[in-house]
Amino acid sequence: MNGKATLVLRRGAPGEAPREERWEVPFEPGQSVLDGLRWIRAQRDASLAIRYSCTNANTCKECMMRIDGRTVYACTARLRECEMRIEPLPNKALVRDLVTEIAPPDERLGS
Amino acid sequence: MTQHEHLQADVLVIGAGGAGMYAAIEAARRGRSVILADRSLVGRGGATVMAQMTVAVALEEGGLDHPEHHLADTLAAGRGLCDAAIARLLCEEGPARIREMDAWGVGWARENGAHKRAFAPGHDRPRCVYVDFLNTGPAVSKTLRAQLNRISEIRRVGDLRVTALALEGGECVGASALHLASGRPFSISAAATVLATGGLTRLYRRNSASANMTGDGYALALEAGAELIDMEFVQFFPIGHLAPRLVGMDPIMWDPFRYKLGGRLLNGRGEEFFQRYGSRDEGRYVVTRDVATYAIVKEVAAGRGSPHGGAWLSFEHCSEAELRAAGGPVIDRLAANGIDLTRQAVEVAPIAHYHMGGVRVDAVMATRVPGLYAAGEAVGGANGANRLSGNAITEALVFGHVAGASAAAHAARRRARAGRGAFRAQVEALRDGRAEPDFNPAGMLEAMQSLMQEDVGPFRTRSGLERALGRLRALAAELPAVRPAAGRPYDCALADWLDLGVMARVGECVAAAALARSESRGAHQREDFPGMDPRWAFNQTLELESGALRVRGEPVPA
């Protein structure tokens, strides 16, 4: 099992021009896209901003992002042995990289 | 120097899982203003929301049960180390909290009007209420959130990670924090502070809880001068999912299936094996977590593990209809993962699940630091050396309720609030550091999880524990020089660096207490000291003395 998946990430903070990054990550059947993003952080670039809590249980609902044009949870989206485009949610304020402002408005401290 | 941002309330609750939400509700009901802060999002990031099924409670419905029976089982599971007063509180106040949750519409499963009660390992009778299907945690979380939202005295704040408690004249007067979303430091002054930060399971590579369970409350309490207790006792859940890889499923998912259907646990050769370790399972779910974990790890060590290094769990003897009745929609989620339980067994292995140890408190959840309280899994003492199945959500609700009441009473007596100055040094420390880290804290964090898993996991030896202590202390010493400065929005590298500091300290607590305890008891199993030693029937407490950790033995409170 030496497959690869290619993740094309859109990164950047508010006010910056968004940039695209391509990462090859190891692929094993059954893995999630979040597994691939966590691999990038631990093995290549810890500055990548992603948000998650429950990791795999589909309960915290924090890792919502845009994958190949669809809004999904990264923890339940399956990693595929091909190129996948990963972007922050288009309809929420960008915090940084793949993290958007998803807290209810009255639970934010303001910016 | 720019002035940092400052908030204030009568009561600060740190951590918005079940215990924190209940504490906030209770403090507000008693007329106090509350800030409820979570490093993630309120009600989503803790362990409560991940609970699958059982909530142990001695409901006296139909004369079937009594808190004394629940207490007897809790004390027996704790292998002689429970603080009886705190365990009693859990058992006696449990029914009132479970009924209040019922009144708030949580939806405990019922049959003919009566609560359905599941039989769980270690209990003498069916005692555990739940919400179908595998929905206890989400239902409890949603119910508490709905109550929170109705109370205007509670300010809910997400993405706020507390980094230090502030002291004035030896009393806790609030906390300093990093607002993750903006990268800005904040301070919060409060007359009373409740630590409801959950456990430490993220210290281990294989764990069943959320990424926020890094033991924050233990490190905060220790630094502020409070004591910790029973830190050597980390509960491993014996049958965490191991293989094949599943998405969208919590690794403790097999627990409800075993409650309802039994299931067969087999070694790599397809044999039942608990009889080798003095227990019997025989397709029923009765063996306690510490014994089952020990048996599985031993089978794997003896070369009789399943292919991925665990045991087989089989429901192949069950019919499709039985499986559907037990699992409901979960059967469809399994099918989406390519799993048909009538045709195949799955592999399971022990995973870090819960921490028995924690902040030392009295029966009103007060630490020895005035103004500082704890609640939920952050508290040590109720469960001794091993927690009974189903007690975690109950203690979250009960201890949260009591801590909220105690914090409110303390805040009513202390009307003065600390000013910004009390927090200035802590806030400046957050701004200090490098702009661009030249190391990978996420990778270091994974390495630390492996080290904890190997050397401070379910099986321990003197040499492994000494090696772990050496590595944890070396890591802690390296961290200050590579500190990233706060300032960037959602800086995961800084968050990891903060986690590393906390985890190194908390890991040191677990390893130091485990090294000192030269016996095996409950969840603490020493390969070099097998068997329980009656001379070790006492608790160990930990405190900081001039920055160094000190472990001390103390008699179990009567």
GROMACS .gro file of N, CA, C and O in nm, chain A residues 13-14 29-32 35 38-62 75-78 95-96 99 101-104 106-111, chain B residues 7 40-42 44-45 49-50 138 145 149 155-160 179 181-182 184 186 202 209-212 245-251 333 336-337 440-443 446 488-493 496:
model
  392
   13ALA      N    1  -0.447   3.429   0.479
   13ALA     CA    2  -0.524   3.497   0.583
   13ALA      C    3  -0.607   3.607   0.517
   13ALA      O    4  -0.581   3.644   0.402
   14PRO      N    5  -0.704   3.662   0.589
   14PRO     CA    6  -0.783   3.771   0.531
   14PRO      C    7  -0.692   3.886   0.491
   14PRO      O    8  -0.596   3.918   0.561
   29PRO      N    9  -0.624   0.278   0.193
   29PRO     CA   10  -0.770   0.269   0.181
   29PRO      C   11  -0.838   0.294   0.315
   29PRO      O   12  -0.791   0.248   0.418
   30GLY      N   13  -0.948   0.369   0.312
   30GLY     CA   14  -1.024   0.393   0.435
   30GLY      C   15  -0.987   0.522   0.505
   30GLY      O   16  -1.054   0.562   0.598
   31GLN      N   17  -0.880   0.589   0.460
   31GLN     CA   18  -0.842   0.713   0.529
   31GLN      C   19  -0.933   0.828   0.492
   31GLN      O   20  -0.998   0.828   0.388
   32SER      N   21  -0.934   0.929   0.579
   32SER     CA   22  -1.014   1.048   0.553
   32SER      C   23  -0.924   1.161   0.502
   32SER      O   24  -0.801   1.155   0.517
   35ASP      N   25  -0.720   1.296   0.777
   35ASP     CA   26  -0.595   1.221   0.800
   35ASP      C   27  -0.483   1.281   0.716
   35ASP      O   28  -0.370   1.297   0.762
   38ARG      N   29  -0.379   1.626   0.851
   38ARG     CA   30  -0.302   1.610   0.976
   38ARG      C   31  -0.161   1.558   0.944
   38ARG      O   32  -0.065   1.597   1.008
   39TRP      N   33  -0.150   1.473   0.842
   39TRP     CA   34  -0.017   1.425   0.801
   39TRP      C   35   0.069   1.542   0.752
   39TRP      O   36   0.186   1.554   0.787
   40ILE      N   37   0.009   1.630   0.673
   40ILE     CA   38   0.084   1.747   0.625
   40ILE      C   39   0.135   1.829   0.743
   40ILE      O   40   0.252   1.868   0.747
   41ARG      N   41   0.048   1.852   0.841
   41ARG     CA   42   0.090   1.934   0.956
   41ARG      C   43   0.204   1.867   1.033
   41ARG      O   44   0.301   1.931   1.070
   42ALA      N   45   0.191   1.737   1.060
   42ALA     CA   46   0.290   1.669   1.145
   42ALA      C   47   0.421   1.643   1.071
   42ALA      O   48   0.528   1.644   1.132
   43GLN      N   49   0.413   1.621   0.939
   43GLN     CA   50   0.533   1.578   0.867
   43GLN      C   51   0.595   1.687   0.781
   43GLN      O   52   0.713   1.677   0.746
   44ARG      N   53   0.519   1.786   0.741
   44ARG     CA   54   0.571   1.883   0.646
   44ARG      C   55   0.560   2.028   0.691
   44ARG      O   56   0.656   2.103   0.687
   45ASP      N   57   0.442   2.073   0.729
   45ASP     CA   58   0.422   2.215   0.753
   45ASP      C   59   0.318   2.236   0.862
   45ASP      O   60   0.198   2.238   0.837
   46ALA      N   61   0.367   2.257   0.985
   46ALA     CA   62   0.277   2.272   1.100
   46ALA      C   63   0.202   2.404   1.097
   46ALA      O   64   0.109   2.425   1.175
   47SER      N   65   0.241   2.496   1.007
   47SER     CA   66   0.173   2.626   1.006
   47SER      C   67   0.038   2.619   0.935
   47SER      O   68  -0.040   2.714   0.942
   48LEU      N   69   0.009   2.508   0.869
   48LEU     CA   70  -0.123   2.495   0.805
   48LEU      C   71  -0.232   2.501   0.912
   48LEU      O   72  -0.229   2.426   1.008
   49ALA      N   73  -0.329   2.593   0.892
   49ALA     CA   74  -0.437   2.608   0.991
   49ALA      C   75  -0.556   2.522   0.951
   49ALA      O   76  -0.611   2.537   0.842
   50ILE      N   77  -0.591   2.428   1.040
   50ILE     CA   78  -0.713   2.349   1.025
   50ILE      C   79  -0.781   2.344   1.161
   50ILE      O   80  -0.717   2.364   1.264
   51ARG      N   81  -0.910   2.319   1.160
   51ARG     CA   82  -0.983   2.315   1.286
   51ARG      C   83  -1.055   2.180   1.297
   51ARG      O   84  -1.123   2.138   1.204
   52TYR      N   85  -1.034   2.111   1.408
   52TYR     CA   86  -1.109   1.989   1.436
   52TYR      C   87  -1.096   1.960   1.584
   52TYR      O   88  -1.002   2.006   1.649
   53SER      N   89  -1.192   1.884   1.639
   53SER     CA   90  -1.179   1.838   1.777
   53SER      C   91  -1.190   1.687   1.787
   53SER      O   92  -1.105   1.622   1.844
   54CYS      N   93  -1.298   1.630   1.733
   54CYS     CA   94  -1.325   1.489   1.763
   54CYS      C   95  -1.241   1.394   1.677
   54CYS      O   96  -1.233   1.276   1.706
   55THR      N   97  -1.179   1.446   1.573
   55THR     CA   98  -1.082   1.374   1.491
   55THR      C   99  -1.145   1.272   1.395
   55THR      O  100  -1.111   1.268   1.279
   56ASN      N  101  -1.237   1.190   1.444
   56ASN     CA  102  -1.288   1.085   1.357
   56ASN      C  103  -1.433   1.048   1.384
   56ASN      O  104  -1.489   0.960   1.320
   57ALA      N  105  -1.495   1.109   1.484
   57ALA     CA  106  -1.622   1.055   1.533
   57ALA      C  107  -1.744   1.119   1.469
   57ALA      O  108  -1.857   1.079   1.495
   58ASN      N  109  -1.723   1.221   1.385
   58ASN     CA  110  -1.835   1.290   1.323
   58ASN      C  111  -1.929   1.348   1.427
   58ASN      O  112  -2.051   1.342   1.414
   59THR      N  113  -1.873   1.405   1.535
   59THR     CA  114  -1.960   1.466   1.636
   59THR      C  115  -1.936   1.616   1.654
   59THR      O  116  -2.031   1.688   1.682
   60CYS      N  117  -1.810   1.662   1.641
   60CYS     CA  118  -1.785   1.802   1.676
   60CYS      C  119  -1.829   1.897   1.565
   60CYS      O  120  -1.855   2.014   1.590
   61LYS      N  121  -1.832   1.849   1.442
   61LYS     CA  122  -1.879   1.927   1.327
   61LYS      C  123  -1.794   2.052   1.304
   61LYS      O  124  -1.844   2.155   1.260
   62GLU      N  125  -1.666   2.045   1.339
   62GLU     CA  126  -1.580   2.163   1.326
   62GLU      C  127  -1.497   2.164   1.198
   62GLU      O  128  -1.446   2.267   1.159
   75CYS      N  129  -1.339   1.496   0.808
   75CYS     CA  130  -1.318   1.370   0.880
   75CYS      C  131  -1.400   1.256   0.821
   75CYS      O  132  -1.371   1.140   0.849
   76THR      N  133  -1.503   1.288   0.743
   76THR     CA  134  -1.580   1.179   0.683
   76THR      C  135  -1.560   1.171   0.531
   76THR      O  136  -1.599   1.073   0.469
   77ALA      N  137  -1.499   1.274   0.474
   77ALA     CA  138  -1.468   1.268   0.330
   77ALA      C  139  -1.351   1.172   0.311
   77ALA      O  140  -1.248   1.185   0.377
   78ARG      N  141  -1.367   1.077   0.222
   78ARG     CA  142  -1.259   0.980   0.203
   78ARG      C  143  -1.148   1.038   0.116
   78ARG      O  144  -1.174   1.101   0.014
   95VAL      N  145  -1.082   3.285   0.855
   95VAL     CA  146  -0.993   3.311   0.969
   95VAL      C  147  -0.849   3.296   0.921
   95VAL      O  148  -0.770   3.389   0.927
   96ARG      N  149  -0.814   3.179   0.873
   96ARG     CA  150  -0.685   3.157   0.806
   96ARG      C  151  -0.685   3.019   0.743
   96ARG      O  152  -0.740   2.924   0.800
   99VAL      N  153  -0.953   2.742   0.789
   99VAL     CA  154  -1.038   2.771   0.904
   99VAL      C  155  -1.125   2.893   0.873
   99VAL      O  156  -1.075   2.998   0.833
  101GLU      N  157  -1.489   3.123   1.019
  101GLU     CA  158  -1.561   3.159   1.141
  101GLU      C  159  -1.695   3.085   1.143
  101GLU      O  160  -1.788   3.124   1.073
  102ILE      N  161  -1.703   2.975   1.219
  102ILE     CA  162  -1.827   2.896   1.221
  102ILE      C  163  -1.896   2.900   1.356
  102ILE      O  164  -2.002   2.842   1.374
  103ALA      N  165  -1.837   2.972   1.453
  103ALA     CA  166  -1.903   2.982   1.585
  103ALA      C  167  -2.027   3.070   1.571
  103ALA      O  168  -2.030   3.161   1.488
  104PRO      N  169  -2.130   3.046   1.653
  104PRO     CA  170  -2.244   3.137   1.653
  104PRO      C  171  -2.196   3.279   1.683
  104PRO      O  172  -2.103   3.296   1.763
  106ASP      N  173  -2.280   3.521   1.869
  106ASP     CA  174  -2.270   3.570   2.006
  106ASP      C  175  -2.166   3.493   2.089
  106ASP      O  176  -2.152   3.516   2.208
  107GLU      N  177  -2.093   3.401   2.027
  107GLU     CA  178  -1.987   3.330   2.098
  107GLU      C  179  -1.848   3.372   2.050
  107GLU      O  180  -1.748   3.312   2.084
  108ARG      N  181  -1.844   3.477   1.967
  108ARG     CA  182  -1.716   3.526   1.918
  108ARG      C  183  -1.672   3.645   2.002
  108ARG      O  184  -1.754   3.716   2.057
  109LEU      N  185  -1.542   3.668   2.006
  109LEU     CA  186  -1.493   3.783   2.081
  109LEU      C  187  -1.481   3.906   1.993
  109LEU      O  188  -1.436   4.010   2.038
  110GLY      N  189  -1.518   3.896   1.868
  110GLY     CA  190  -1.503   4.011   1.778
  110GLY      C  191  -1.363   4.014   1.722
  110GLY      O  192  -1.273   3.949   1.775
  111SER      N  193  -1.345   4.090   1.613
  111SER     CA  194  -1.211   4.088   1.552
  111SER      C  195  -1.157   4.228   1.535
  111SER      O  196  -1.212   4.323   1.582
  118LEU      N  197  -1.168   4.104   3.013
  118LEU     CA  198  -1.309   4.073   3.037
  118LEU      C  199  -1.328   4.051   3.186
  118LEU      O  200  -1.231   4.019   3.256
  151SER      N  201  -1.222   2.535   2.208
  151SER     CA  202  -1.284   2.499   2.081
  151SER      C  203  -1.417   2.575   2.073
  151SER      O  204  -1.422   2.692   2.107
  152LEU      N  205  -1.522   2.508   2.031
  152LEU     CA  206  -1.653   2.573   2.026
  152LEU      C  207  -1.739   2.519   2.140
  152LEU      O  208  -1.726   2.403   2.180
  153VAL      N  209  -1.825   2.604   2.192
  153VAL     CA  210  -1.902   2.569   2.312
  153VAL      C  211  -1.989   2.445   2.285
  153VAL      O  212  -2.065   2.440   2.189
  155ARG      N  213  -1.908   2.157   2.183
  155ARG     CA  214  -1.874   2.068   2.071
  155ARG      C  215  -1.739   1.999   2.088
  155ARG      O  216  -1.719   1.890   2.036
  156GLY      N  217  -1.648   2.066   2.158
  156GLY     CA  218  -1.511   2.019   2.155
  156GLY      C  219  -1.469   1.928   2.269
  156GLY      O  220  -1.360   1.876   2.269
  160VAL      N  221  -1.973   1.534   2.434
  160VAL     CA  222  -2.046   1.519   2.308
  160VAL      C  223  -2.011   1.386   2.240
  160VAL      O  224  -2.086   1.337   2.155
  161MET      N  225  -1.899   1.328   2.280
  161MET     CA  226  -1.856   1.203   2.217
  161MET      C  227  -1.906   1.078   2.290
  161MET      O  228  -1.882   0.966   2.244
  249PRO      N  229  -2.422   1.354   2.219
  249PRO     CA  230  -2.481   1.466   2.145
  249PRO      C  231  -2.611   1.517   2.208
  249PRO      O  232  -2.634   1.638   2.214
  256ARG      N  233  -2.677   2.298   2.602
  256ARG     CA  234  -2.663   2.419   2.518
  256ARG      C  235  -2.792   2.497   2.510
  256ARG      O  236  -2.793   2.619   2.517
  260ASN      N  237  -2.834   2.887   2.634
  260ASN     CA  238  -2.875   2.994   2.543
  260ASN      C  239  -2.989   3.078   2.600
  260ASN      O  240  -3.011   3.189   2.556
  266ARG      N  241  -2.206   3.456   2.945
  266ARG     CA  242  -2.143   3.492   2.818
  266ARG      C  243  -2.061   3.372   2.770
  266ARG      O  244  -1.968   3.329   2.837
  267ARG      N  245  -2.098   3.319   2.655
  267ARG     CA  246  -2.028   3.203   2.598
  267ARG      C  247  -1.919   3.253   2.504
  267ARG      O  248  -1.947   3.338   2.418
  268VAL      N  249  -1.799   3.200   2.519
  268VAL     CA  250  -1.689   3.243   2.433
  268VAL      C  251  -1.614   3.121   2.380
  268VAL      O  252  -1.560   3.042   2.457
  269GLY      N  253  -1.612   3.106   2.250
  269GLY     CA  254  -1.537   2.998   2.188
  269GLY      C  255  -1.397   3.043   2.150
  269GLY      O  256  -1.364   3.162   2.154
  270ASP      N  257  -1.311   2.947   2.112
  270ASP     CA  258  -1.177   2.975   2.061
  270ASP      C  259  -1.089   3.049   2.162
  270ASP      O  260  -0.995   3.119   2.124
  271LEU      N  261  -1.121   3.039   2.290
  271LEU     CA  262  -1.043   3.108   2.393
  271LEU      C  263  -0.969   3.003   2.475
  271LEU      O  264  -1.029   2.927   2.550
  290HIS      N  265  -0.679   3.422   2.251
  290HIS     CA  266  -0.795   3.407   2.162
  290HIS      C  267  -0.744   3.351   2.030
  290HIS      O  268  -0.678   3.420   1.951
  292ALA      N  269  -0.879   3.253   1.747
  292ALA     CA  270  -0.928   3.301   1.618
  292ALA      C  271  -0.856   3.428   1.574
  292ALA      O  272  -0.833   3.448   1.455
  293SER      N  273  -0.821   3.514   1.671
  293SER     CA  274  -0.756   3.640   1.634
  293SER      C  275  -0.607   3.642   1.665
  293SER      O  276  -0.534   3.726   1.614
  295ARG      N  277  -0.501   3.720   1.960
  295ARG     CA  278  -0.482   3.825   2.061
  295ARG      C  279  -0.491   3.769   2.202
  295ARG      O  280  -0.575   3.685   2.229
  297PHE      N  281  -0.591   3.784   2.598
  297PHE     CA  282  -0.699   3.840   2.678
  297PHE      C  283  -0.672   3.808   2.824
  297PHE      O  284  -0.603   3.712   2.855
  313ARG      N  285  -0.546   1.278   2.512
  313ARG     CA  286  -0.467   1.309   2.392
  313ARG      C  287  -0.318   1.287   2.414
  313ARG      O  288  -0.239   1.291   2.320
  320ALA      N  289  -1.084   1.029   2.273
  320ALA     CA  290  -1.148   1.156   2.307
  320ALA      C  291  -1.105   1.264   2.210
  320ALA      O  292  -1.029   1.240   2.117
  321SER      N  293  -1.154   1.384   2.232
  321SER     CA  294  -1.128   1.490   2.136
  321SER      C  295  -0.986   1.543   2.150
  321SER      O  296  -0.918   1.520   2.250
  322ALA      N  297  -0.943   1.615   2.049
  322ALA     CA  298  -0.808   1.669   2.045
  322ALA      C  299  -0.784   1.772   2.155
  322ALA      O  300  -0.672   1.816   2.175
  323ASN      N  301  -0.889   1.812   2.226
  323ASN     CA  302  -0.871   1.912   2.331
  323ASN      C  303  -0.835   1.853   2.466
  323ASN      O  304  -0.808   1.925   2.561
  356ARG      N  305  -0.997   0.042   0.892
  356ARG     CA  306  -1.015   0.185   0.908
  356ARG      C  307  -1.159   0.223   0.873
  356ARG      O  308  -1.210   0.188   0.767
  357LEU      N  309  -1.225   0.296   0.967
  357LEU     CA  310  -1.360   0.343   0.943
  357LEU      C  311  -1.361   0.496   0.951
  357LEU      O  312  -1.290   0.551   1.034
  358VAL      N  313  -1.441   0.562   0.869
  358VAL     CA  314  -1.455   0.706   0.886
  358VAL      C  315  -1.591   0.736   0.948
  358VAL      O  316  -1.689   0.664   0.928
  359GLY      N  317  -1.593   0.846   1.025
  359GLY     CA  318  -1.718   0.893   1.083
  359GLY      C  319  -1.769   0.808   1.198
  359GLY      O  320  -1.886   0.814   1.232
  360MET      N  321  -1.681   0.727   1.259
  360MET     CA  322  -1.722   0.643   1.369
  360MET      C  323  -1.626   0.665   1.486
  360MET      O  324  -1.505   0.661   1.469
  361ASP      N  325  -1.682   0.685   1.603
  361ASP     CA  326  -1.601   0.697   1.723
  361ASP      C  327  -1.539   0.562   1.755
  361ASP      O  328  -1.607   0.460   1.746
  362PRO      N  329  -1.411   0.557   1.792
  362PRO     CA  330  -1.350   0.426   1.822
  362PRO      C  331  -1.411   0.351   1.940
  362PRO      O  332  -1.389   0.231   1.952
  444ARG      N  333  -2.425   0.312   0.861
  444ARG     CA  334  -2.293   0.378   0.855
  444ARG      C  335  -2.183   0.273   0.843
  444ARG      O  336  -2.082   0.296   0.776
  447ALA      N  337  -2.177   0.164   0.485
  447ALA     CA  338  -2.109   0.262   0.401
  447ALA      C  339  -1.957   0.248   0.411
  447ALA      O  340  -1.884   0.286   0.321
  448ASN      N  341  -1.911   0.192   0.522
  448ASN     CA  342  -1.768   0.164   0.540
  448ASN      C  343  -1.733   0.022   0.494
  448ASN      O  344  -1.621  -0.025   0.517
  551ASN      N  345   0.889   2.167   1.405
  551ASN     CA  346   0.752   2.124   1.378
  551ASN      C  347   0.684   2.073   1.505
  551ASN      O  348   0.700   1.959   1.544
  552PRO      N  349   0.607   2.162   1.572
  552PRO     CA  350   0.545   2.121   1.698
  552PRO      C  351   0.440   2.011   1.679
  552PRO      O  352   0.418   1.931   1.769
  553ALA      N  353   0.377   2.005   1.559
  553ALA     CA  354   0.277   1.900   1.535
  553ALA      C  355   0.344   1.763   1.530
  553ALA      O  356   0.292   1.664   1.584
  554GLY      N  357   0.463   1.757   1.468
  554GLY     CA  358   0.537   1.631   1.465
  554GLY      C  359   0.589   1.593   1.603
  554GLY      O  360   0.585   1.476   1.642
  557GLU      N  361   0.313   1.436   1.802
  557GLU     CA  362   0.289   1.294   1.769
  557GLU      C  363   0.396   1.205   1.831
  557GLU      O  364   0.367   1.094   1.878
  599ARG      N  365  -0.088   3.583   1.528
  599ARG     CA  366  -0.150   3.544   1.401
  599ARG      C  367  -0.284   3.475   1.427
  599ARG      O  368  -0.297   3.400   1.523
  600PRO      N  369  -0.382   3.499   1.338
  600PRO     CA  370  -0.510   3.430   1.356
  600PRO      C  371  -0.495   3.279   1.339
  600PRO      O  372  -0.420   3.232   1.253
  601TYR      N  373  -0.562   3.206   1.423
  601TYR     CA  374  -0.566   3.059   1.424
  601TYR      C  375  -0.428   2.999   1.397
  601TYR      O  376  -0.406   2.927   1.300
  602ASP      N  377  -0.338   3.029   1.487
  602ASP     CA  378  -0.200   2.982   1.474
  602ASP      C  379  -0.188   2.842   1.536
  602ASP      O  380  -0.167   2.827   1.656
  603CYS      N  381  -0.203   2.741   1.452
  603CYS     CA  382  -0.201   2.603   1.501
  603CYS      C  383  -0.064   2.564   1.557
  603CYS      O  384  -0.055   2.481   1.648
  604ALA      N  385   0.043   2.624   1.503
  604ALA     CA  386   0.175   2.590   1.554
  604ALA      C  387   0.191   2.641   1.697
  604ALA      O  388   0.247   2.572   1.783
  607ASP      N  389  -0.011   2.415   1.919
  607ASP     CA  390   0.063   2.291   1.944
  607ASP      C  391   0.175   2.313   2.046
  607ASP      O  392   0.200   2.228   2.131
   0.00000   0.00000   0.00000
